[in-house]
Amino acid sequence: MRNIRLTIAYDGTNYCGWQVQPNGTSIQTVVEAAVQKLTFESVNVLASGRTDSGVHALGQVAHFHTNSPIPCDKLRSGLQRFLPDDIVVRSAEEVPADFHARYHAVRKRYRYVIHNNRVAIPFLQRYVHRIGKPLDAVAMHAAAQSLLGTHDFRSFESHFPNRSSSVRTVMELNVTRRVGWDLWSPMPGAVAEDGDFICIDIMADGFLYNMVRSITGTLLKVGYGNWPVDKVREILENQTRDHAGATAPPHGLYLVHVDYDGENVIPNSPGDPS
């Protein structure tokens, strides 16, 4: 039995999120159907974490077990034949049998993209959150720094209490203005004070339900000038969702990258060309 890790990019607009849901088509459902068509096996494709309805991904990681001897490069291209254009398998790799896309993930990076211009770009309406009113990105960044470190983030969690813990560690949280928007780059576009795009980049050891979108909605209140910079720290310490900002819309959010300790890839694994 082989264990295959997939790195997947998708436009989440037409889906109810990653996980199988009774109320719509999920990305997991579509990917599992593609695997079945290619390998003639019914499998569970398990991801590093859920993305909600309308949220996009550049580097979602998932894995599944198979008896298929198809080489990994052929698996990637073969799966793509059975996938719609808005879901793309970027890579397929054989990994150790015990690798788990969710449980072995040690860090995740999300990005929220805001087009801060009073004039919309019609081609980006599904991929950025446009805000016409000027935002103070410098103040937003300053406010965000109070969220760095290990904290109980229940103030930024939509469904509390959850089954485990609301404690998470945020390693990076940067708010920057950018000229242009290079979707595939780890850091999009050049930093510029007059850039039309504001990117909120956050890396943590894990995320709560709607955590990034709730943080974004809170930082927007600072960006509008409605709240002072210190308000975000106060909200964190108050430990109640009612004091934070609104949940930002999903279409500006991207799962950018998932980190794992070690490479976890078997070199020259069975079925792969050497």
mmCIF file of C-alpha atoms in Angstrom:
data_model
loop_
_atom_site.group_PDB
_atom_site.id
_atom_site.type_symbol
_atom_site.label_atom_id
_atom_site.label_comp_id
_atom_site.label_asym_id
_atom_site.label_seq_id
_atom_site.Cartn_x
_atom_site.Cartn_y
_atom_site.Cartn_z
ATOM 1 C CA MET A 1 0.000 0.000 0.000
ATOM 2 C CA ARG A 2 1.431 3.355 -1.065
ATOM 3 C CA ASN A 3 0.837 6.716 0.612
ATOM 4 C CA ILE A 4 0.582 9.634 -1.813
ATOM 5 C CA ARG A 5 0.873 13.292 -0.855
ATOM 6 C CA LEU A 6 -0.770 15.836 -3.128
ATOM 7 C CA THR A 7 -0.207 19.581 -3.213
ATOM 8 C CA ILE A 8 -3.352 21.169 -4.578
ATOM 9 C CA ALA A 9 -4.351 24.661 -5.664
ATOM 10 C CA TYR A 10 -7.975 25.607 -6.118
ATOM 11 C CA ASP A 11 -10.412 28.412 -6.697
ATOM 12 C CA GLY A 12 -12.901 27.906 -3.889
ATOM 13 C CA THR A 13 -15.660 30.046 -5.405
ATOM 14 C CA ASN A 14 -17.898 27.216 -6.575
ATOM 15 C CA TYR A 15 -17.364 24.880 -3.621
ATOM 16 C CA CYS A 16 -18.692 24.547 -0.083
ATOM 17 C CA GLY A 17 -15.135 24.191 1.205
ATOM 18 C CA TRP A 18 -12.657 21.326 1.349
ATOM 19 C CA GLN A 19 -14.577 18.861 3.488
ATOM 20 C CA VAL A 20 -17.514 16.766 2.280
ATOM 21 C CA GLN A 21 -20.767 18.544 3.145
ATOM 22 C CA PRO A 22 -24.447 17.647 2.627
ATOM 23 C CA ASN A 23 -25.296 21.122 1.310
ATOM 24 C CA GLY A 24 -23.040 21.388 -1.727
ATOM 25 C CA THR A 25 -20.079 20.144 -3.715
ATOM 26 C CA SER A 26 -16.815 20.036 -1.782
ATOM 27 C CA ILE A 27 -13.287 19.977 -3.134
ATOM 28 C CA GLN A 28 -12.650 16.726 -1.261
ATOM 29 C CA THR A 29 -15.569 15.084 -3.077
ATOM 30 C CA VAL A 30 -14.261 16.140 -6.482
ATOM 31 C CA VAL A 31 -10.669 15.037 -5.754
ATOM 32 C CA GLU A 32 -11.781 11.667 -4.382
ATOM 33 C CA ALA A 33 -13.899 11.113 -7.489
ATOM 34 C CA ALA A 34 -10.873 11.848 -9.678
ATOM 35 C CA VAL A 35 -8.743 9.338 -7.747
ATOM 36 C CA GLN A 36 -11.430 6.697 -8.142
ATOM 37 C CA LYS A 37 -11.687 7.282 -11.889
ATOM 38 C CA LEU A 38 -7.913 7.018 -12.295
ATOM 39 C CA THR A 39 -7.111 4.133 -9.938
ATOM 40 C CA PHE A 40 -10.497 2.336 -9.759
ATOM 41 C CA GLU A 41 -10.194 2.555 -5.960
ATOM 42 C CA SER A 42 -12.492 4.287 -3.509
ATOM 43 C CA VAL A 43 -10.239 6.306 -1.163
ATOM 44 C CA ASN A 44 -10.405 9.009 1.480
ATOM 45 C CA VAL A 45 -8.306 12.019 0.562
ATOM 46 C CA LEU A 46 -7.431 13.757 3.833
ATOM 47 C CA ALA A 47 -6.188 17.347 3.853
ATOM 48 C CA SER A 48 -4.016 19.437 6.169
ATOM 49 C CA GLY A 49 -7.146 21.269 7.269
ATOM 50 C CA ARG A 50 -10.508 22.528 6.173
ATOM 51 C CA THR A 51 -10.930 25.603 4.076
ATOM 52 C CA ASP A 52 -14.380 27.165 4.228
ATOM 53 C CA SER A 53 -16.814 27.864 1.434
ATOM 54 C CA GLY A 54 -15.344 30.370 -1.019
ATOM 55 C CA VAL A 55 -11.798 30.212 0.402
ATOM 56 C CA HIS A 56 -8.971 29.517 -2.056
ATOM 57 C CA ALA A 57 -5.729 27.549 -1.778
ATOM 58 C CA LEU A 58 -2.323 27.794 -3.403
ATOM 59 C CA GLY A 59 -0.735 24.937 -1.452
ATOM 60 C CA GLN A 60 -3.285 22.705 0.228
ATOM 61 C CA VAL A 61 -1.684 19.389 1.185
ATOM 62 C CA ALA A 62 -3.604 16.107 1.188
ATOM 63 C CA HIS A 63 -2.804 12.397 1.226
ATOM 64 C CA PHE A 64 -4.420 9.096 0.331
ATOM 65 C CA HIS A 65 -3.482 5.416 0.337
ATOM 66 C CA THR A 66 -3.531 3.362 -2.845
ATOM 67 C CA ASN A 67 -2.464 0.042 -4.316
ATOM 68 C CA SER A 68 -2.088 1.623 -7.734
ATOM 69 C CA PRO A 69 1.378 1.225 -9.327
ATOM 70 C CA ILE A 70 0.979 4.436 -11.377
ATOM 71 C CA PRO A 71 4.167 6.556 -11.060
ATOM 72 C CA CYS A 72 3.733 9.818 -9.196
ATOM 73 C CA ASP A 73 4.285 12.024 -12.232
ATOM 74 C CA LYS A 74 1.591 10.076 -14.059
ATOM 75 C CA LEU A 75 -0.661 10.259 -11.021
ATOM 76 C CA ARG A 76 -0.471 14.028 -11.105
ATOM 77 C CA SER A 77 -1.255 14.356 -14.792
ATOM 78 C CA GLY A 78 -3.779 11.517 -14.665
ATOM 79 C CA LEU A 79 -5.743 13.088 -11.833
ATOM 80 C CA GLN A 80 -5.765 16.397 -13.659
ATOM 81 C CA ARG A 81 -7.602 14.774 -16.576
ATOM 82 C CA PHE A 82 -10.514 14.078 -14.241
ATOM 83 C CA LEU A 83 -10.485 17.405 -12.394
ATOM 84 C CA PRO A 84 -12.163 20.686 -13.370
ATOM 85 C CA ASP A 85 -10.047 23.669 -14.320
ATOM 86 C CA ASP A 86 -10.532 25.319 -10.921
ATOM 87 C CA ILE A 87 -8.764 22.480 -9.070
ATOM 88 C CA VAL A 88 -5.118 21.790 -9.960
ATOM 89 C CA VAL A 89 -2.763 19.132 -8.598
ATOM 90 C CA ARG A 90 0.583 20.904 -8.396
ATOM 91 C CA SER A 91 2.543 17.836 -7.315
ATOM 92 C CA ALA A 92 2.175 14.188 -6.297
ATOM 93 C CA GLU A 93 4.825 12.491 -4.132
ATOM 94 C CA GLU A 94 5.111 9.158 -2.380
ATOM 95 C CA VAL A 95 5.591 9.560 1.376
ATOM 96 C CA PRO A 96 6.126 7.188 4.309
ATOM 97 C CA ALA A 97 3.141 5.055 5.292
ATOM 98 C CA ASP A 98 2.567 6.949 8.531
ATOM 99 C CA PHE A 99 2.549 10.439 6.976
ATOM 100 C CA HIS A 100 -0.672 12.319 7.718
ATOM 101 C CA ALA A 101 -1.375 15.626 6.003
ATOM 102 C CA ARG A 102 -3.242 17.040 8.996
ATOM 103 C CA TYR A 103 -1.572 15.566 12.065
ATOM 104 C CA HIS A 104 2.000 16.039 10.835
ATOM 105 C CA ALA A 105 1.557 19.671 9.758
ATOM 106 C CA VAL A 106 3.640 21.959 11.983
ATOM 107 C CA ARG A 107 2.913 25.374 10.456
ATOM 108 C CA LYS A 108 0.461 26.891 8.008
ATOM 109 C CA ARG A 109 0.576 30.198 6.184
ATOM 110 C CA TYR A 110 -2.546 32.061 5.127
ATOM 111 C CA ARG A 111 -2.841 35.290 3.168
ATOM 112 C CA TYR A 112 -5.770 37.684 3.032
ATOM 113 C CA VAL A 113 -5.752 40.025 0.023
ATOM 114 C CA ILE A 114 -7.502 43.404 -0.006
ATOM 115 C CA HIS A 115 -7.792 45.607 -3.082
ATOM 116 C CA ASN A 116 -7.826 49.065 -1.512
ATOM 117 C CA ASN A 117 -9.076 51.231 -4.349
ATOM 118 C CA ARG A 118 -12.410 52.908 -4.996
ATOM 119 C CA VAL A 119 -12.393 51.519 -8.547
ATOM 120 C CA ALA A 120 -12.921 47.776 -8.835
ATOM 121 C CA ILE A 121 -10.953 45.494 -11.137
ATOM 122 C CA PRO A 122 -13.656 43.203 -12.576
ATOM 123 C CA PHE A 123 -11.263 40.312 -13.172
ATOM 124 C CA LEU A 124 -10.385 40.126 -9.456
ATOM 125 C CA GLN A 125 -13.817 40.310 -7.878
ATOM 126 C CA ARG A 126 -13.787 36.620 -6.911
ATOM 127 C CA TYR A 127 -10.230 36.717 -5.578
ATOM 128 C CA VAL A 128 -9.816 39.850 -3.456
ATOM 129 C CA HIS A 129 -11.876 41.802 -0.952
ATOM 130 C CA ARG A 130 -12.210 45.286 -2.419
ATOM 131 C CA ILE A 131 -12.485 48.207 -0.021
ATOM 132 C CA GLY A 132 -12.915 51.648 -1.560
ATOM 133 C CA LYS A 133 -12.282 53.661 1.603
ATOM 134 C CA PRO A 134 -8.565 54.358 2.297
ATOM 135 C CA LEU A 135 -7.030 52.071 4.915
ATOM 136 C CA ASP A 136 -4.095 52.752 7.217
ATOM 137 C CA ALA A 137 -1.987 49.650 6.602
ATOM 138 C CA VAL A 138 0.775 50.893 8.918
ATOM 139 C CA ALA A 139 -1.651 51.073 11.843
ATOM 140 C CA MET A 140 -3.070 47.655 10.923
ATOM 141 C CA HIS A 141 0.412 46.148 11.011
ATOM 142 C CA ALA A 142 1.212 47.774 14.343
ATOM 143 C CA ALA A 143 -2.035 46.466 15.841
ATOM 144 C CA ALA A 144 -1.396 42.972 14.494
ATOM 145 C CA GLN A 145 1.882 42.632 16.386
ATOM 146 C CA SER A 146 0.005 42.143 19.670
ATOM 147 C CA LEU A 147 -1.218 38.798 18.292
ATOM 148 C CA LEU A 148 2.279 37.368 17.885
ATOM 149 C CA GLY A 149 3.213 34.543 20.225
ATOM 150 C CA THR A 150 1.186 31.923 22.078
ATOM 151 C CA HIS A 151 -2.294 33.054 23.145
ATOM 152 C CA ASP A 152 -5.840 31.870 23.628
ATOM 153 C CA PHE A 153 -7.471 33.118 20.413
ATOM 154 C CA ARG A 154 -11.096 32.465 21.363
ATOM 155 C CA SER A 155 -11.847 36.149 20.654
ATOM 156 C CA PHE A 156 -11.223 35.356 16.989
ATOM 157 C CA GLU A 157 -13.028 32.005 16.812
ATOM 158 C CA SER A 158 -16.534 31.733 15.358
ATOM 159 C CA HIS A 159 -17.485 28.478 17.079
ATOM 160 C CA PHE A 160 -16.434 28.518 20.729
ATOM 161 C CA PRO A 161 -16.143 26.382 22.738
ATOM 162 C CA ASN A 162 -14.442 23.899 20.466
ATOM 163 C CA ARG A 163 -13.548 20.298 21.236
ATOM 164 C CA SER A 164 -9.913 20.915 22.125
ATOM 165 C CA SER A 165 -8.161 24.211 22.807
ATOM 166 C CA SER A 166 -8.234 27.755 21.484
ATOM 167 C CA VAL A 167 -4.535 28.248 22.207
ATOM 168 C CA ARG A 168 -2.396 28.779 19.128
ATOM 169 C CA THR A 169 1.068 30.178 18.401
ATOM 170 C CA VAL A 170 1.376 32.875 15.732
ATOM 171 C CA MET A 171 4.945 33.110 14.409
ATOM 172 C CA GLU A 172 4.429 35.830 11.805
ATOM 173 C CA LEU A 173 1.749 38.427 11.140
ATOM 174 C CA ASN A 174 2.532 41.135 8.611
ATOM 175 C CA VAL A 175 0.297 43.732 6.980
ATOM 176 C CA THR A 176 1.874 45.318 3.921
ATOM 177 C CA ARG A 177 0.879 47.449 0.966
ATOM 178 C CA ARG A 178 1.931 46.001 -2.351
ATOM 179 C CA VAL A 179 2.212 47.115 -5.954
ATOM 180 C CA GLY A 180 0.575 44.441 -8.028
ATOM 181 C CA TRP A 181 -0.172 40.983 -6.781
ATOM 182 C CA ASP A 182 1.926 37.964 -7.701
ATOM 183 C CA LEU A 183 -0.412 35.181 -6.664
ATOM 184 C CA TRP A 184 2.182 32.388 -6.716
ATOM 185 C CA SER A 185 4.945 34.245 -4.895
ATOM 186 C CA PRO A 186 5.604 33.598 -1.192
ATOM 187 C CA MET A 187 5.461 37.379 -0.804
ATOM 188 C CA PRO A 188 3.254 39.085 -3.402
ATOM 189 C CA GLY A 189 4.442 42.165 -5.293
ATOM 190 C CA ALA A 190 6.825 44.894 -4.199
ATOM 191 C CA VAL A 191 6.206 46.776 -0.962
ATOM 192 C CA ALA A 192 5.070 50.346 -1.676
ATOM 193 C CA GLU A 193 3.343 53.006 0.391
ATOM 194 C CA ASP A 194 0.993 53.808 -2.490
ATOM 195 C CA GLY A 195 0.251 50.202 -3.484
ATOM 196 C CA ASP A 196 -3.371 49.300 -4.118
ATOM 197 C CA PHE A 197 -3.145 45.843 -2.549
ATOM 198 C CA ILE A 198 -2.963 45.151 1.180
ATOM 199 C CA CYS A 199 -1.784 41.671 2.104
ATOM 200 C CA ILE A 200 -2.249 40.216 5.563
ATOM 201 C CA ASP A 201 0.183 37.302 5.881
ATOM 202 C CA ILE A 202 -0.084 35.096 8.947
ATOM 203 C CA MET A 203 1.800 31.949 9.900
ATOM 204 C CA ALA A 204 0.858 29.836 12.915
ATOM 205 C CA ASP A 205 1.029 26.299 14.228
ATOM 206 C CA GLY A 206 -2.702 25.997 13.624
ATOM 207 C CA PHE A 207 -5.853 28.030 13.078
ATOM 208 C CA LEU A 208 -9.295 28.127 14.651
ATOM 209 C CA TYR A 209 -12.537 28.277 12.686
ATOM 210 C CA ASN A 210 -12.654 31.651 10.860
ATOM 211 C CA MET A 211 -9.614 32.846 12.838
ATOM 212 C CA VAL A 212 -7.844 34.603 9.955
ATOM 213 C CA ARG A 213 -11.032 36.211 8.672
ATOM 214 C CA SER A 214 -11.936 37.397 12.196
ATOM 215 C CA ILE A 215 -8.467 38.869 12.688
ATOM 216 C CA THR A 216 -8.788 40.575 9.309
ATOM 217 C CA GLY A 217 -12.162 42.069 10.206
ATOM 218 C CA THR A 218 -10.699 43.359 13.455
ATOM 219 C CA LEU A 219 -7.643 44.887 11.782
ATOM 220 C CA LEU A 220 -9.925 46.574 9.257
ATOM 221 C CA LYS A 221 -11.575 48.501 12.084
ATOM 222 C CA VAL A 222 -8.104 49.839 12.934
ATOM 223 C CA GLY A 223 -7.415 50.536 9.266
ATOM 224 C CA TYR A 224 -10.602 52.592 8.979
ATOM 225 C CA GLY A 225 -9.536 54.623 12.017
ATOM 226 C CA ASN A 226 -12.512 53.422 14.076
ATOM 227 C CA TRP A 227 -10.319 51.703 16.669
ATOM 228 C CA PRO A 228 -6.889 52.585 18.087
ATOM 229 C CA VAL A 229 -3.946 50.237 17.644
ATOM 230 C CA ASP A 230 -4.141 49.044 21.274
ATOM 231 C CA LYS A 231 -7.736 47.862 20.789
ATOM 232 C CA VAL A 232 -6.588 44.579 19.248
ATOM 233 C CA ARG A 233 -4.588 43.634 22.336
ATOM 234 C CA GLU A 234 -7.605 44.503 24.467
ATOM 235 C CA ILE A 235 -9.841 42.264 22.350
ATOM 236 C CA LEU A 236 -7.371 39.394 22.652
ATOM 237 C CA GLU A 237 -7.317 39.745 26.433
ATOM 238 C CA ASN A 238 -11.103 40.080 26.779
ATOM 239 C CA GLN A 239 -11.556 36.529 25.484
ATOM 240 C CA THR A 240 -14.920 37.089 23.815
ATOM 241 C CA ARG A 241 -15.800 37.085 20.116
ATOM 242 C CA ASP A 242 -18.400 39.820 20.625
ATOM 243 C CA HIS A 243 -15.696 42.473 21.058
ATOM 244 C CA ALA A 244 -13.810 41.676 17.828
ATOM 245 C CA GLY A 245 -14.528 42.877 14.317
ATOM 246 C CA ALA A 246 -16.766 41.194 11.776
ATOM 247 C CA THR A 247 -15.665 38.093 9.892
ATOM 248 C CA ALA A 248 -14.160 39.249 6.586
ATOM 249 C CA PRO A 249 -15.622 37.654 3.429
ATOM 250 C CA PRO A 250 -14.058 34.361 2.299
ATOM 251 C CA HIS A 251 -13.013 35.223 -1.251
ATOM 252 C CA GLY A 252 -9.971 37.249 -0.125
ATOM 253 C CA LEU A 253 -8.452 34.347 1.811
ATOM 254 C CA TYR A 254 -5.818 31.869 0.601
ATOM 255 C CA LEU A 255 -4.141 28.869 2.191
ATOM 256 C CA VAL A 256 -0.641 29.567 0.889
ATOM 257 C CA HIS A 257 1.607 26.877 2.313
ATOM 258 C CA VAL A 258 1.784 24.003 4.806
ATOM 259 C CA ASP A 259 5.073 23.082 6.511
ATOM 260 C CA TYR A 260 6.160 19.642 7.718
ATOM 261 C CA ASP A 261 9.216 18.583 9.682
ATOM 262 C CA GLY A 262 11.552 16.723 7.365
ATOM 263 C CA GLU A 263 11.014 16.097 3.676
ATOM 264 C CA ASN A 264 8.750 13.054 4.126
ATOM 265 C CA VAL A 265 9.284 12.105 0.485
ATOM 266 C CA ILE A 266 10.645 8.672 -0.442
ATOM 267 C CA PRO A 267 13.370 9.208 -3.108
ATOM 268 C CA ASN A 268 13.076 6.980 -6.148
ATOM 269 C CA SER A 269 9.990 5.335 -4.619
ATOM 270 C CA PRO A 270 8.393 2.307 -6.294
ATOM 271 C CA GLY A 271 6.821 3.196 -9.581
ATOM 272 C CA ASP A 272 8.825 6.401 -10.010
ATOM 273 C CA PRO A 273 11.496 6.709 -12.667
ATOM 274 C CA SER A 274 14.974 6.752 -11.130
#
